N, CA and C atoms as an extended XYZ file, in Angstrom:
330
Properties=species:S:1:pos:R:3:atomname:S:1:resname:S:1:resid:I:1 pbc="F F F"
N       141.301      168.659      111.666 N   MET     1
C       139.978      168.107      111.448 CA  MET     1
C       139.282      167.856      112.785 C   MET     1
N       140.063      167.454      113.796 N   ASP     2
C       139.462      167.201      115.105 CA  ASP     2
C       138.865      168.490      115.672 C   ASP     2
N       139.588      169.583      115.575 N   ASN     3
C       139.077      170.856      116.075 CA  ASN     3
C       137.863      171.325      115.283 C   ASN     3
N       137.883      171.089      113.980 N   PHE     4
C       136.725      171.446      113.157 CA  PHE     4
C       135.502      170.638      113.591 C   PHE     4
N       135.695      169.347      113.846 N   ALA     5
C       134.592      168.497      114.294 CA  ALA     5
C       134.048      168.980      115.641 C   ALA     5
N       134.943      169.401      116.528 N   HIS     6
C       134.491      169.946      117.816 CA  HIS     6
C       133.674      171.215      117.607 C   HIS     6
N       134.133      172.081      116.698 N   ALA     7
C       133.409      173.330      116.442 CA  ALA     7
C       132.013      173.052      115.891 C   ALA     7
N       131.905      172.111      114.961 N   VAL     8
C       130.590      171.755      114.406 CA  VAL     8
C       129.710      171.153      115.498 C   VAL     8
N       130.292      170.292      116.326 N   SER     9
C       129.532      169.688      117.420 CA  SER     9
C       128.994      170.746      118.370 C   SER     9
N       129.847      171.692      118.739 N   LEU    10
C       129.386      172.773      119.619 CA  LEU    10
C       128.301      173.603      118.950 C   LEU    10
N       128.464      173.875      117.663 N   GLY    11
C       127.437      174.625      116.941 CA  GLY    11
C       126.101      173.911      116.955 C   GLY    11
N       126.122      172.600      116.713 N   LEU    12
C       124.882      171.821      116.729 CA  LEU    12
C       124.261      171.810      118.132 C   LEU    12
N       125.092      171.689      119.163 N   GLN    13
C       124.588      171.675      120.536 CA  GLN    13
C       123.975      173.011      120.939 C   GLN    13
N       124.441      174.088      120.308 N   HIS    14
C       123.932      175.414      120.657 CA  HIS    14
C       122.904      175.935      119.659 C   HIS    14
N       122.342      175.042      118.848 N   GLY    15
C       121.193      175.411      118.041 CA  GLY    15
C       121.433      175.763      116.587 C   GLY    15
N       122.666      175.660      116.099 N   VAL    16
C       122.885      175.913      114.671 CA  VAL    16
C       122.315      174.721      113.911 C   VAL    16
N       121.401      174.947      112.978 N   PRO    17
C       120.805      173.826      112.246 CA  PRO    17
C       121.835      173.117      111.358 C   PRO    17
N       121.733      171.797      111.291 N   LEU    18
C       122.620      171.017      110.437 CA  LEU    18
C       122.544      171.508      108.996 C   LEU    18
N       121.372      171.935      108.570 N   GLU    19
C       121.172      172.458      107.206 CA  GLU    19
C       122.139      173.602      106.894 C   GLU    19
N       122.383      174.473      107.868 N   ARG    20
C       123.310      175.606      107.672 CA  ARG    20
C       124.732      175.107      107.432 C   ARG    20
N       125.157      174.096      108.192 N   PHE    21
C       126.488      173.526      107.989 CA  PHE    21
C       126.591      172.860      106.624 C   PHE    21
N       125.535      172.158      106.226 N   VAL    22
C       125.528      171.487      104.916 CA  VAL    22
C       125.670      172.525      103.811 C   VAL    22
N       124.920      173.609      103.891 N   GLU    23
C       125.015      174.660      102.874 CA  GLU    23
C       126.389      175.307      102.846 C   GLU    23
N       127.010      175.454      104.005 N   ALA    24
C       128.304      176.137      104.088 CA  ALA    24
C       129.462      175.275      103.598 C   ALA    24
N       129.416      173.960      103.812 N   PHE    25
C       130.607      173.152      103.583 CA  PHE    25
C       130.518      172.152      102.442 C   PHE    25
N       129.354      171.974      101.798 N   THR    26
C       129.343      171.152      100.592 CA  THR    26
C       130.007      171.953       99.481 C   THR    26
N       130.629      171.265       98.584 N   PHE    27
C       131.389      171.828       97.462 CA  PHE    27
C       132.677      172.529       97.899 C   PHE    27
N       133.137      172.297       99.133 N   THR    28
C       134.442      172.800       99.547 CA  THR    28
C       135.496      172.013       98.774 C   THR    28
N       136.464      172.722       98.169 N   ARG    29
C       137.440      172.043       97.316 CA  ARG    29
C       138.844      172.073       97.906 C   ARG    29
N       139.370      170.894       98.199 N   PHE    30
C       140.784      170.691       98.490 CA  PHE    30
C       141.030      169.195       98.466 C   PHE    30
N       142.272      168.786       98.387 N   GLY    31
C       142.595      167.375       98.292 CA  GLY    31
C       142.576      166.710       99.652 C   GLY    31
N       142.307      165.438       99.688 N   PRO    32
C       141.977      164.554       98.578 CA  PRO    32
C       140.530      164.736       98.111 C   PRO    32
N       140.331      164.493       96.845 N   ALA    33
C       139.005      164.587       96.243 CA  ALA    33
C       138.869      163.468       95.223 C   ALA    33
N       137.627      163.073       94.950 N   GLY    34
C       137.427      162.052       93.930 CA  GLY    34
C       136.232      161.174       94.225 C   GLY    34
N       136.247      160.003       93.582 N   ALA    35
C       135.154      159.048       93.733 CA  ALA    35
C       135.150      158.480       95.143 C   ALA    35
N       133.952      158.204       95.647 N   VAL    36
C       133.779      157.620       96.976 CA  VAL    36
C       133.325      156.183       96.791 C   VAL    36
N       134.011      155.259       97.429 N   GLU    37
C       133.637      153.853       97.354 CA  GLU    37
C       132.992      153.425       98.665 C   GLU    37
N       131.937      152.652       98.588 N   GLY    38
C       131.325      152.075       99.767 CA  GLY    38
C       130.243      152.912      100.424 C   GLY    38
N       129.904      154.044       99.859 N   ASP    39
C       128.823      154.865      100.416 CA  ASP    39
C       127.776      155.065       99.328 C   ASP    39
N       126.632      154.396       99.421 N   PRO    40
C       125.629      154.510       98.364 CA  PRO    40
C       125.013      155.902       98.248 C   PRO    40
N       125.107      156.719       99.299 N   ALA    41
C       124.495      158.051       99.270 CA  ALA    41
C       125.398      159.085       98.609 C   ALA    41
N       126.710      158.868       98.643 N   VAL    42
C       127.665      159.851       98.109 CA  VAL    42
C       128.572      159.134       97.118 C   VAL    42
N       128.543      159.569       95.856 N   HIS    43
C       129.323      158.908       94.821 CA  HIS    43
C       130.664      159.583       94.574 C   HIS    43
N       130.744      160.890       94.827 N   ALA    44
C       131.991      161.630       94.642 CA  ALA    44
C       131.977      162.827       95.576 C   ALA    44
N       133.177      163.293       95.933 N   ALA    45
C       133.294      164.450       96.824 CA  ALA    45
C       134.473      165.299       96.392 C   ALA    45
N       134.359      166.596       96.634 N   THR    46
C       135.424      167.523       96.254 CA  THR    46
C       136.426      167.739       97.382 C   THR    46
N       136.145      167.195       98.579 N   SER    47
C       137.065      167.251       99.713 CA  SER    47
C       136.511      166.367      100.816 C   SER    47
N       137.287      166.203      101.864 N   LEU    48
C       136.812      165.433      103.000 CA  LEU    48
C       135.622      166.119      103.666 C   LEU    48
N       135.658      167.453      103.764 N   LEU    49
C       134.518      168.186      104.326 CA  LEU    49
C       133.282      168.020      103.456 C   LEU    49
N       133.469      168.102      102.150 N   ASP    50
C       132.352      167.922      101.227 CA  ASP    50
C       131.719      166.555      101.441 C   ASP    50
N       132.546      165.508      101.551 N   TYR    51
C       132.022      164.167      101.767 CA  TYR    51
C       131.252      164.090      103.089 C   TYR    51
N       131.842      164.605      104.163 N   ALA    52
C       131.212      164.496      105.478 CA  ALA    52
C       129.838      165.156      105.481 C   ALA    52
N       129.738      166.344      104.907 N   PHE    53
C       128.451      167.048      104.953 CA  PHE    53
C       127.464      166.522      103.925 C   PHE    53
N       127.923      165.950      102.818 N   ARG    54
C       127.005      165.256      101.901 CA  ARG    54
C       126.407      164.038      102.601 C   ARG    54
N       127.262      163.298      103.322 N   ASN    55
C       126.806      162.120      104.043 CA  ASN    55
C       125.807      162.496      105.126 C   ASN    55
N       126.098      163.540      105.900 N   LEU    56
C       125.164      163.988      106.933 CA  LEU    56
C       123.838      164.448      106.321 C   LEU    56
N       123.910      165.155      105.200 N   ALA    57
C       122.688      165.634      104.548 CA  ALA    57
C       121.828      164.461      104.084 C   ALA    57
N       122.465      163.450      103.520 N   ALA    58
C       121.716      162.299      103.025 CA  ALA    58
C       121.136      161.471      104.166 C   ALA    58
N       121.934      161.223      105.192 N   ASN    59
C       121.518      160.299      106.249 CA  ASN    59
C       120.700      160.928      107.362 C   ASN    59
N       120.900      162.210      107.644 N   TYR    60
C       120.184      162.831      108.757 CA  TYR    60
C       119.114      163.824      108.322 C   TYR    60
N       119.279      164.394      107.126 N   LEU    61
C       118.272      165.334      106.638 CA  LEU    61
C       117.429      164.745      105.516 C   LEU    61
N       117.808      163.564      105.033 N   GLY    62
C       117.076      162.940      103.937 CA  GLY    62
C       117.216      163.682      102.622 C   GLY    62
N       118.255      164.484      102.493 N   ARG    63
C       118.418      165.293      101.281 CA  ARG    63
C       119.056      164.477      100.176 C   ARG    63
N       118.397      164.462       99.050 N   ARG    64
C       118.931      163.806       97.850 CA  ARG    64
C       119.017      164.810       96.708 C   ARG    64
N       118.784      166.096       97.024 N   ASP    65
C       118.737      167.125       95.986 CA  ASP    65
C       120.071      167.847       95.769 C   ASP    65
N       121.110      167.497       96.506 N   ILE    66
C       122.406      168.154       96.326 CA  ILE    66
C       123.031      167.621       95.037 C   ILE    66
N       123.411      168.491       94.108 N   PRO    67
C       123.993      168.025       92.847 CA  PRO    67
C       125.266      167.216       93.082 C   PRO    67
N       125.523      166.283       92.182 N   GLU    68
C       126.744      165.478       92.268 CA  GLU    68
C       127.978      166.364       92.184 C   GLU    68
N       129.015      165.976       92.883 N   ALA    69
C       130.278      166.717       92.833 CA  ALA    69
C       130.961      166.459       91.502 C   ALA    69
N       131.454      167.519       90.902 N   GLU    70
C       132.218      167.384       89.660 CA  GLU    70
C       133.687      167.414       90.019 C   GLU    70
N       134.382      166.334       89.746 N   ILE    71
C       135.790      166.230       90.080 CA  ILE    71
C       136.613      166.781       88.934 C   ILE    71
N       137.484      167.739       89.245 N   GLU    72
C       138.353      168.347       88.238 CA  GLU    72
C       139.743      167.734       88.339 C   GLU    72
N       140.464      167.780       87.249 N   GLU    73
C       141.856      167.359       87.276 CA  GLU    73
C       142.615      168.300       88.197 C   GLU    73
N       143.690      167.825       88.800 N   SER    74
C       144.380      168.624       89.808 CA  SER    74
C       144.929      169.934       89.264 C   SER    74
N       145.273      170.012       87.976 N   ASP    75
C       145.821      171.269       87.452 CA  ASP    75
C       144.728      172.260       87.064 C   ASP    75
N       143.449      171.888       87.191 N   THR    76
C       142.381      172.817       86.849 CA  THR    76
C       141.647      173.340       88.074 C   THR    76
N       141.991      172.843       89.254 N   VAL    77
C       141.361      173.337       90.468 CA  VAL    77
C       141.819      174.764       90.699 C   VAL    77
N       140.932      175.619       91.110 N   GLY    78
C       141.268      177.030       91.267 CA  GLY    78
C       140.900      177.751       90.001 C   GLY    78
N       141.845      178.509       89.454 N   ASN    79
C       141.503      179.239       88.244 CA  ASN    79
C       142.296      178.783       87.040 C   ASN    79
N       142.855      177.589       87.083 N   GLY    80
C       143.256      177.038       85.827 CA  GLY    80
C       144.663      176.607       85.575 C   GLY    80
N       145.286      177.232       84.616 N   ALA    81
C       146.463      176.708       83.927 CA  ALA    81
C       147.615      176.360       84.863 C   ALA    81
N       148.227      175.249       84.537 N   ARG    82
C       149.343      174.737       85.311 CA  ARG    82
C       150.547      175.669       85.245 C   ARG    82
N       150.709      176.356       84.121 N   ASP    83
C       151.900      177.189       83.944 CA  ASP    83
C       151.737      178.604       84.493 C   ASP    83
N       150.641      178.911       85.154 N   GLN    84
C       150.446      180.232       85.742 CA  GLN    84
C       151.371      180.399       86.932 C   GLN    84
N       151.996      181.555       87.037 N   SER    85
C       152.873      181.784       88.178 CA  SER    85
C       152.023      182.036       89.421 C   SER    85
N       152.569      181.722       90.610 N   PRO    86
C       151.787      181.950       91.828 CA  PRO    86
C       151.574      183.434       92.070 C   PRO    86
N       150.472      183.741       92.724 N   LEU    87
C       150.169      185.130       93.047 CA  LEU    87
C       150.885      185.508       94.336 C   LEU    87
N       151.626      186.600       94.297 N   LEU    88
C       152.316      187.082       95.478 CA  LEU    88
C       151.639      188.346       95.970 C   LEU    88
N       151.706      188.617       97.275 N   PRO    89
C       151.059      189.825       97.781 CA  PRO    89
C       151.712      191.100       97.251 C   PRO    89
N       152.985      191.050       96.921 N   LEU    90
C       153.664      192.194       96.337 CA  LEU    90
C       154.894      191.697       95.606 C   LEU    90
N       155.385      192.471       94.665 N   ASP    91
C       156.602      192.095       93.961 CA  ASP    91
C       157.791      192.326       94.868 C   ASP    91
N       158.628      191.308       95.009 N   LEU    92
C       159.789      191.424       95.872 CA  LEU    92
C       160.899      192.166       95.136 C   LEU    92
N       161.636      193.039       95.821 N   PRO    93
C       162.718      193.780       95.162 CA  PRO    93
C       163.882      192.849       94.846 C   PRO    93
N       164.699      193.268       93.867 N   ASP    94
C       165.865      192.477       93.484 CA  ASP    94
C       166.900      192.438       94.602 C   ASP    94
N       167.035      193.541       95.336 N   GLU    95
C       168.001      193.598       96.423 CA  GLU    95
C       167.412      192.883       97.637 C   GLU    95
N       168.213      192.025       98.248 N   ALA    96
C       167.694      191.196       99.328 CA  ALA    96
C       167.864      191.799      100.714 C   ALA    96
N       168.595      192.903      100.856 N   SER    97
C       168.851      193.430      102.198 CA  SER    97
C       167.582      194.064      102.775 C   SER    97
N       167.403      193.981      104.101 N   PRO    98
C       166.228      194.588      104.732 CA  PRO    98
C       166.148      196.094      104.503 C   PRO    98
N       167.297      196.769      104.534 N   ARG    99
C       167.304      198.222      104.329 CA  ARG    99
C       166.787      198.565      102.931 C   ARG    99
N       167.196      197.800      101.919 N   ALA   100
C       166.734      198.055      100.549 CA  ALA   100
C       165.235      197.804      100.432 C   ALA   100
N       164.724      196.793      101.127 N   ARG   101
C       163.292      196.523      101.082 CA  ARG   101
C       162.505      197.632      101.766 C   ARG   101
N       163.000      198.173      102.886 N   ARG   102
C       162.295      199.254      103.591 CA  ARG   102
C       162.198      200.512      102.755 C   ARG   102
N       163.212      200.779      101.926 N   ARG   103
C       163.185      201.989      101.091 CA  ARG   103
C       161.987      201.995      100.157 C   ARG   103
N       161.532      200.829       99.722 N   GLY   104
C       160.411      200.754       98.789 CA  GLY   104
C       159.048      200.859       99.452 C   GLY   104
N       158.989      200.851      100.782 N   LEU   105
C       157.716      200.917      101.489 CA  LEU   105
C       157.392      202.340      101.880 C   LEU   105
N       156.105      202.663      101.943 N   ARG   106
C       155.701      203.991      102.372 CA  ARG   106
C       154.387      203.889      103.135 C   ARG   106
N       154.160      204.813      104.023 N   VAL   107
C       152.928      204.852      104.810 CA  VAL   107
C       151.849      205.484      103.932 C   VAL   107
N       150.698      204.812      103.836 N   VAL   108
C       149.618      205.321      102.987 CA  VAL   108
C       148.471      205.902      103.817 C   VAL   108
N       148.432      205.584      105.109 N   ALA   109
C       147.377      206.130      105.980 CA  ALA   109
C       147.851      206.056      107.421 C   ALA   109
N       147.328      206.938      108.234 N   ARG   110
C       147.655      206.912      109.664 CA  ARG   110
C       146.399      206.864      110.484 C   ARG   110
């Protein structure tokens, strides 16, 4: 988060409008997410980044037109069902040896 804050700071110092950052990072979804206590401008956020840029939009840009964040249950974030298996980049072979894994690979372009 510290490095991200530095990157945003450098962007602002070099002329990137705050509005562009607000558009890019509101509605970013990752945990923790939920109701916000103690900030009258932001009632809920979908992530820490979402909260930070909602707060900046309200306090520095005067924006009150950003729709409220809809908080989803943790098993519905992403594309849904809790019992879905994770997506793997490729199916792993049953044989665990490196030689057996190499046999299944082929060059598709040079």
